[in-house]
Short mmCIF file of C-alpha atoms in Angstrom, two decimals:
data_model
loop_
_atom_site.label_atom_id
_atom_site.label_comp_id
_atom_site.label_asym_id
_atom_site.label_seq_id
_atom_site.Cartn_x
_atom_site.Cartn_y
_atom_site.Cartn_z
CA MET M 1051 -1.25 157.05 -41.18
CA GLU M 1052 -5.02 156.99 -40.93
CA LEU M 1053 -5.37 160.78 -40.78
CA GLN M 1054 -3.23 161.17 -43.89
CA GLN M 1055 -5.60 158.91 -45.84
CA LEU M 1056 -8.65 160.80 -44.57
CA CYS M 1057 -7.13 164.11 -45.71
CA SER M 1058 -7.81 163.15 -49.33
CA ILE M 1059 -11.51 162.67 -48.47
CA ASN M 1060 -12.16 165.73 -46.30
CA ALA M 1061 -9.11 167.96 -46.00
CA ALA M 1062 -11.02 170.70 -44.19
CA ILE M 1063 -11.53 168.44 -41.16
CA TYR M 1064 -8.56 166.09 -41.18
CA GLN M 1065 -5.66 168.14 -42.60
CA PRO M 1066 -5.28 170.35 -39.48
CA LEU M 1067 -5.48 167.27 -37.25
CA TYR M 1068 -2.91 165.45 -39.37
CA GLU M 1069 -0.50 168.40 -39.25
CA MET M 1070 -0.95 168.62 -35.47
CA ALA M 1071 -0.22 164.89 -35.05
CA GLN M 1072 2.84 165.15 -37.29
CA GLY M 1073 4.03 168.16 -35.32
CA LEU M 1074 3.68 166.29 -32.03
CA ILE M 1075 5.50 163.25 -33.37
CA SER M 1076 8.37 165.37 -34.70
CA TRP M 1077 8.53 167.32 -31.43
CA MET M 1078 8.70 164.11 -29.35
CA GLU M 1079 11.43 162.75 -31.61
CA GLN M 1080 13.47 165.91 -31.00
CA LYS M 1081 12.97 165.85 -27.22
CA LYS M 1082 13.35 162.14 -26.49
CA ASN M 1083 17.14 162.34 -26.22
CA LYS M 1084 16.99 165.25 -23.74
CA LEU M 1085 15.00 163.54 -20.99
CA GLU M 1086 16.12 163.60 -17.35
CA LYS M 1087 16.16 160.43 -15.26
CA ARG M 1088 13.45 160.65 -12.60
CA ASP M 1089 13.20 157.03 -11.46
CA PHE M 1090 14.23 153.53 -12.49
CA HIS M 1091 13.11 153.12 -16.12
CA LEU M 1092 11.48 156.59 -15.99
CA TYR M 1093 12.85 159.59 -17.89
CA VAL M 1094 10.89 162.85 -18.11
CA SER M 1095 11.00 166.49 -19.16
CA CYS M 1096 8.71 169.05 -17.53
CA TRP M 1097 7.87 172.61 -18.53
CA THR M 1098 5.62 175.11 -16.80
CA GLY M 1099 4.01 178.44 -17.65
CA ASP M 1100 5.46 180.31 -20.61
CA ASN M 1101 8.04 177.59 -21.24
CA ALA M 1102 5.24 175.04 -21.67
CA LEU M 1103 3.44 177.35 -24.13
CA ARG M 1104 6.63 177.73 -26.17
CA GLU M 1105 7.08 173.96 -26.29
CA LEU M 1106 3.49 173.54 -27.49
CA GLU M 1107 4.08 176.12 -30.21
CA GLU M 1108 7.08 174.09 -31.38
CA ALA M 1109 4.67 171.16 -31.72
CA ASN M 1110 2.31 173.28 -33.88
CA ILE M 1111 -0.20 173.86 -31.06
CA SER M 1112 -0.70 177.55 -30.37
CA LYS M 1113 -3.40 179.80 -28.96
CA GLN M 1114 -4.19 180.99 -32.48
CA CYS M 1115 -4.69 177.54 -34.04
CA PHE M 1116 -6.30 175.81 -31.04
CA PRO M 1117 -9.90 176.89 -31.89
CA ILE M 1118 -9.47 175.44 -35.39
CA LEU M 1119 -8.10 172.17 -34.01
CA LEU M 1120 -10.94 171.94 -31.49
CA GLU M 1121 -13.53 172.51 -34.21
CA CYS M 1122 -11.95 169.88 -36.47
CA ALA M 1123 -11.73 167.36 -33.63
CA THR M 1124 -15.40 167.93 -32.76
CA LYS M 1125 -16.45 167.36 -36.37
CA ALA M 1126 -14.26 164.25 -36.71
CA ILE M 1127 -15.76 162.74 -33.54
CA LYS M 1128 -19.28 163.51 -34.77
CA VAL M 1129 -18.63 161.73 -38.07
CA ALA M 1130 -17.10 158.72 -36.28
CA THR M 1131 -20.03 158.36 -33.87
CA ASP M 1132 -22.78 158.88 -36.46
CA LEU M 1133 -24.17 155.41 -37.07
CA GLU M 1134 -26.20 156.48 -40.11
CA THR M 1135 -23.35 157.82 -42.22
CA ALA M 1136 -21.20 155.75 -44.54
CA GLU M 1137 -18.52 158.42 -44.77
CA PRO M 1138 -14.98 157.17 -43.97
CA HIS M 1139 -13.89 158.22 -40.50
CA ILE M 1140 -11.29 157.65 -37.78
CA SER M 1141 -11.30 154.10 -36.44
CA GLY M 1142 -11.98 153.34 -32.80
CA MET M 1143 -8.56 151.78 -32.33
CA GLY M 1144 -5.51 153.36 -33.93
CA VAL M 1145 -3.02 150.71 -32.98
CA ILE M 1146 -3.61 147.01 -32.37
CA THR M 1147 -1.22 145.26 -30.00
CA LEU M 1148 -0.55 141.68 -31.10
CA GLU M 1149 -0.46 139.17 -28.27
CA GLY M 1150 2.99 137.80 -27.71
CA ARG M 1151 4.71 140.48 -29.80
CA ALA M 1152 5.74 142.75 -26.92
CA THR M 1153 9.21 144.26 -27.17
CA GLY M 1154 11.54 146.07 -24.83
CA ASN M 1155 11.34 149.36 -26.71
CA TRP M 1156 10.81 152.58 -24.80
CA THR M 1157 7.34 154.14 -24.87
CA TYR M 1158 7.19 157.92 -25.20
CA ALA M 1159 4.19 159.78 -23.79
CA PHE M 1160 3.09 163.39 -24.14
CA SER M 1161 1.08 164.70 -21.16
CA LEU M 1162 -0.56 167.99 -20.24
CA TRP M 1163 -1.07 168.25 -16.47
CA CYS M 1164 -3.21 170.82 -14.70
CA LEU M 1165 -1.60 171.28 -11.28
CA ASN M 1166 -4.03 173.96 -10.10
CA PRO M 1167 -6.98 172.37 -8.21
CA ALA M 1168 -8.89 175.66 -8.37
CA VAL M 1169 -9.46 175.15 -12.11
CA VAL M 1170 -11.47 171.96 -11.53
CA PHE M 1171 -13.06 173.03 -8.25
CA ARG M 1172 -14.45 176.21 -9.82
CA ASP M 1173 -16.77 174.16 -12.06
CA VAL M 1174 -18.02 172.24 -9.02
CA ALA M 1175 -18.58 175.41 -6.99
CA ASP M 1176 -20.47 177.16 -9.80
CA LEU M 1177 -22.94 174.26 -10.07
CA SER M 1178 -23.55 173.86 -6.33
CA LEU M 1179 -25.66 175.70 -3.78
CA SER M 1180 -23.48 174.50 -0.92
CA ILE M 1181 -20.35 172.38 -0.54
CA ILE M 1182 -19.34 170.44 2.57
CA LEU M 1183 -15.71 169.31 2.79
CA THR M 1184 -14.62 167.04 5.62
CA SER M 1185 -11.24 165.48 6.20
CA GLY M 1186 -8.66 164.86 8.86
CA THR M 1187 -5.91 166.53 6.83
CA LEU M 1188 -7.37 169.84 5.57
CA SER M 1189 -5.69 172.05 8.19
CA PRO M 1190 -4.40 174.74 7.84
CA MET M 1191 -7.59 176.05 6.22
CA THR M 1192 -6.02 179.30 4.98
CA SER M 1193 -3.71 177.63 2.48
CA PHE M 1194 -6.34 175.01 1.62
CA THR M 1195 -8.98 177.56 0.61
CA SER M 1196 -6.44 179.57 -1.39
CA GLU M 1197 -5.49 176.45 -3.35
CA LEU M 1198 -9.14 175.80 -4.23
CA GLY M 1199 -9.76 179.47 -5.03
CA VAL M 1200 -12.98 179.55 -2.97
CA HIS M 1201 -13.79 181.32 0.30
CA PHE M 1202 -15.67 179.17 2.83
CA GLU M 1203 -17.97 181.26 5.02
CA THR M 1204 -18.13 178.59 7.75
CA SER M 1205 -15.24 176.37 8.84
CA LEU M 1206 -14.35 174.23 11.84
CA GLU M 1207 -10.89 173.03 12.85
CA ALA M 1208 -11.26 170.51 15.67
CA PRO M 1209 -8.40 169.19 17.84
CA HIS M 1210 -6.69 166.06 16.55
CA VAL M 1211 -7.90 162.74 17.95
CA ILE M 1212 -4.30 161.62 18.56
CA ASP M 1213 -2.55 162.65 21.76
CA VAL M 1214 0.87 163.65 20.44
CA ASP M 1215 2.52 163.41 23.86
CA SER M 1216 1.47 159.83 24.60
CA GLN M 1217 0.56 158.22 21.25
CA VAL M 1218 3.25 159.37 18.80
CA TRP M 1219 6.86 158.22 18.69
CA PRO M 1220 8.71 159.63 15.65
CA ALA M 1221 11.90 157.85 14.64
CA VAL M 1222 14.06 157.11 11.60
CA ILE M 1223 15.23 153.55 11.01
CA SER M 1224 18.22 153.72 8.68
CA THR M 1225 19.23 150.04 8.69
CA GLY M 1226 17.40 146.74 8.83
CA PRO M 1227 18.34 143.36 10.29
CA GLY M 1228 21.98 142.61 9.58
CA ASN M 1229 22.70 146.38 9.42
CA TYR M 1230 21.68 146.54 5.74
CA PRO M 1231 20.98 150.19 4.71
CA LEU M 1232 17.30 150.89 4.03
CA ASN M 1233 17.98 153.10 1.02
CA ALA M 1234 15.07 153.07 -1.45
CA SER M 1235 16.78 155.00 -4.25
CA TYR M 1236 16.46 153.63 -7.78
CA LYS M 1237 20.03 152.32 -7.59
CA THR M 1238 19.22 149.92 -4.74
CA ALA M 1239 15.44 149.43 -4.87
CA ASP M 1240 15.73 146.60 -7.41
CA GLY M 1241 18.24 144.68 -5.29
CA TYR M 1242 16.97 141.56 -3.54
CA ALA M 1243 19.08 142.37 -0.47
CA PHE M 1244 17.27 145.68 0.01
CA GLN M 1245 13.84 144.16 -0.64
CA ASP M 1246 14.50 141.35 1.85
CA ALA M 1247 15.77 143.83 4.46
CA VAL M 1248 12.58 145.88 4.19
CA GLY M 1249 10.45 142.76 4.61
CA LYS M 1250 12.39 141.57 7.66
CA SER M 1251 12.28 145.06 9.19
CA LEU M 1252 8.50 145.21 8.85
CA GLU M 1253 8.21 141.75 10.37
CA GLU M 1254 10.10 142.88 13.48
CA ILE M 1255 8.04 146.07 13.69
CA PHE M 1256 4.81 144.08 13.40
CA LYS M 1257 5.89 141.95 16.36
CA ILE M 1258 6.40 145.00 18.60
CA VAL M 1259 3.68 147.47 17.60
CA PRO M 1260 0.25 146.67 19.08
CA GLY M 1261 -2.84 146.85 16.91
CA GLY M 1262 -2.47 147.63 13.22
CA CYS M 1263 0.33 149.21 11.16
CA LEU M 1264 -0.01 151.61 8.23
CA VAL M 1265 2.89 151.39 5.77
CA PHE M 1266 3.55 153.88 2.95
CA PHE M 1267 5.83 153.29 -0.05
CA PRO M 1268 7.51 155.86 -2.35
CA SER M 1269 5.66 154.54 -5.41
CA TYR M 1270 3.26 151.86 -6.61
CA LYS M 1271 6.08 150.38 -8.69
CA LEU M 1272 8.17 149.74 -5.59
CA LEU M 1273 5.15 148.36 -3.73
CA GLU M 1274 4.55 145.87 -6.54
CA LYS M 1275 8.21 144.82 -6.63
CA LEU M 1276 8.31 144.24 -2.87
CA CYS M 1277 5.05 142.28 -2.83
CA ASN M 1278 6.26 140.03 -5.66
CA ARG M 1279 9.61 139.43 -3.95
CA TRP M 1280 8.03 138.68 -0.57
CA SER M 1281 5.57 136.25 -2.17
CA GLU M 1282 8.48 134.36 -3.74
CA THR M 1283 10.56 134.16 -0.55
CA GLY M 1284 7.76 133.44 1.93
CA GLN M 1285 8.19 136.82 3.64
CA TRP M 1286 4.60 137.70 2.74
CA SER M 1287 3.29 134.71 4.71
CA ARG M 1288 5.43 135.64 7.72
CA LEU M 1289 4.14 139.21 7.64
CA ASN M 1290 0.57 138.01 7.30
CA ALA M 1291 1.06 135.73 10.29
CA GLU M 1292 1.86 138.76 12.45
CA LYS M 1293 -0.86 141.06 11.10
CA PRO M 1294 -3.46 140.59 8.32
CA LEU M 1295 -2.22 142.34 5.18
CA PHE M 1296 -4.37 144.62 3.03
CA VAL M 1297 -3.01 146.38 -0.07
#
């Protein structure tokens, strides 16, 4: 490992980073067999609050050692970006992917997600004299402002432009042409029968609904699968003949 080699040159900077990387690798190896299936080809484990802190401590990342790691990382980056120094440093690319050598092995990822928008918005608010937010989906304002952690002195909630009584028709379509169930779970989403049924259903809807149609999908992965399938079968051309398609 690159960090291990650099430890012999400057242990004060690279040894803590090397131990952190080793701790993360060991932690991921321990957890990879305890993942829960979230989607097709997607297994995850999620922790929040104190549980997340305990997991980080298992990976040798704690509140006590974080300042040291941050200082070492800052110094390592400075050495790597200093064009005038000849001192060995971390390379710009840790792993090179050889073309044509792709395998079907699983890829494990470690992510830290901040799910509180107020954390990011606070920096924006502190740097601004005034902030104007406009959208058609901000209402109700009470919950929106609490999520951002900022009180807005002036706000306006205008009536919706859509007449619910005459312009909205809510319905659930459970089956497509041929009575095939429109079930987009990971067990059926990869089946050609389901993908074809969705395409034919949209074609019939396009024929009936005037103007344009806005279609949402559960995920970008499913959207890509459907678009590829419809391009192969000609369904894409039939849909485009009814209404111009934009993705």
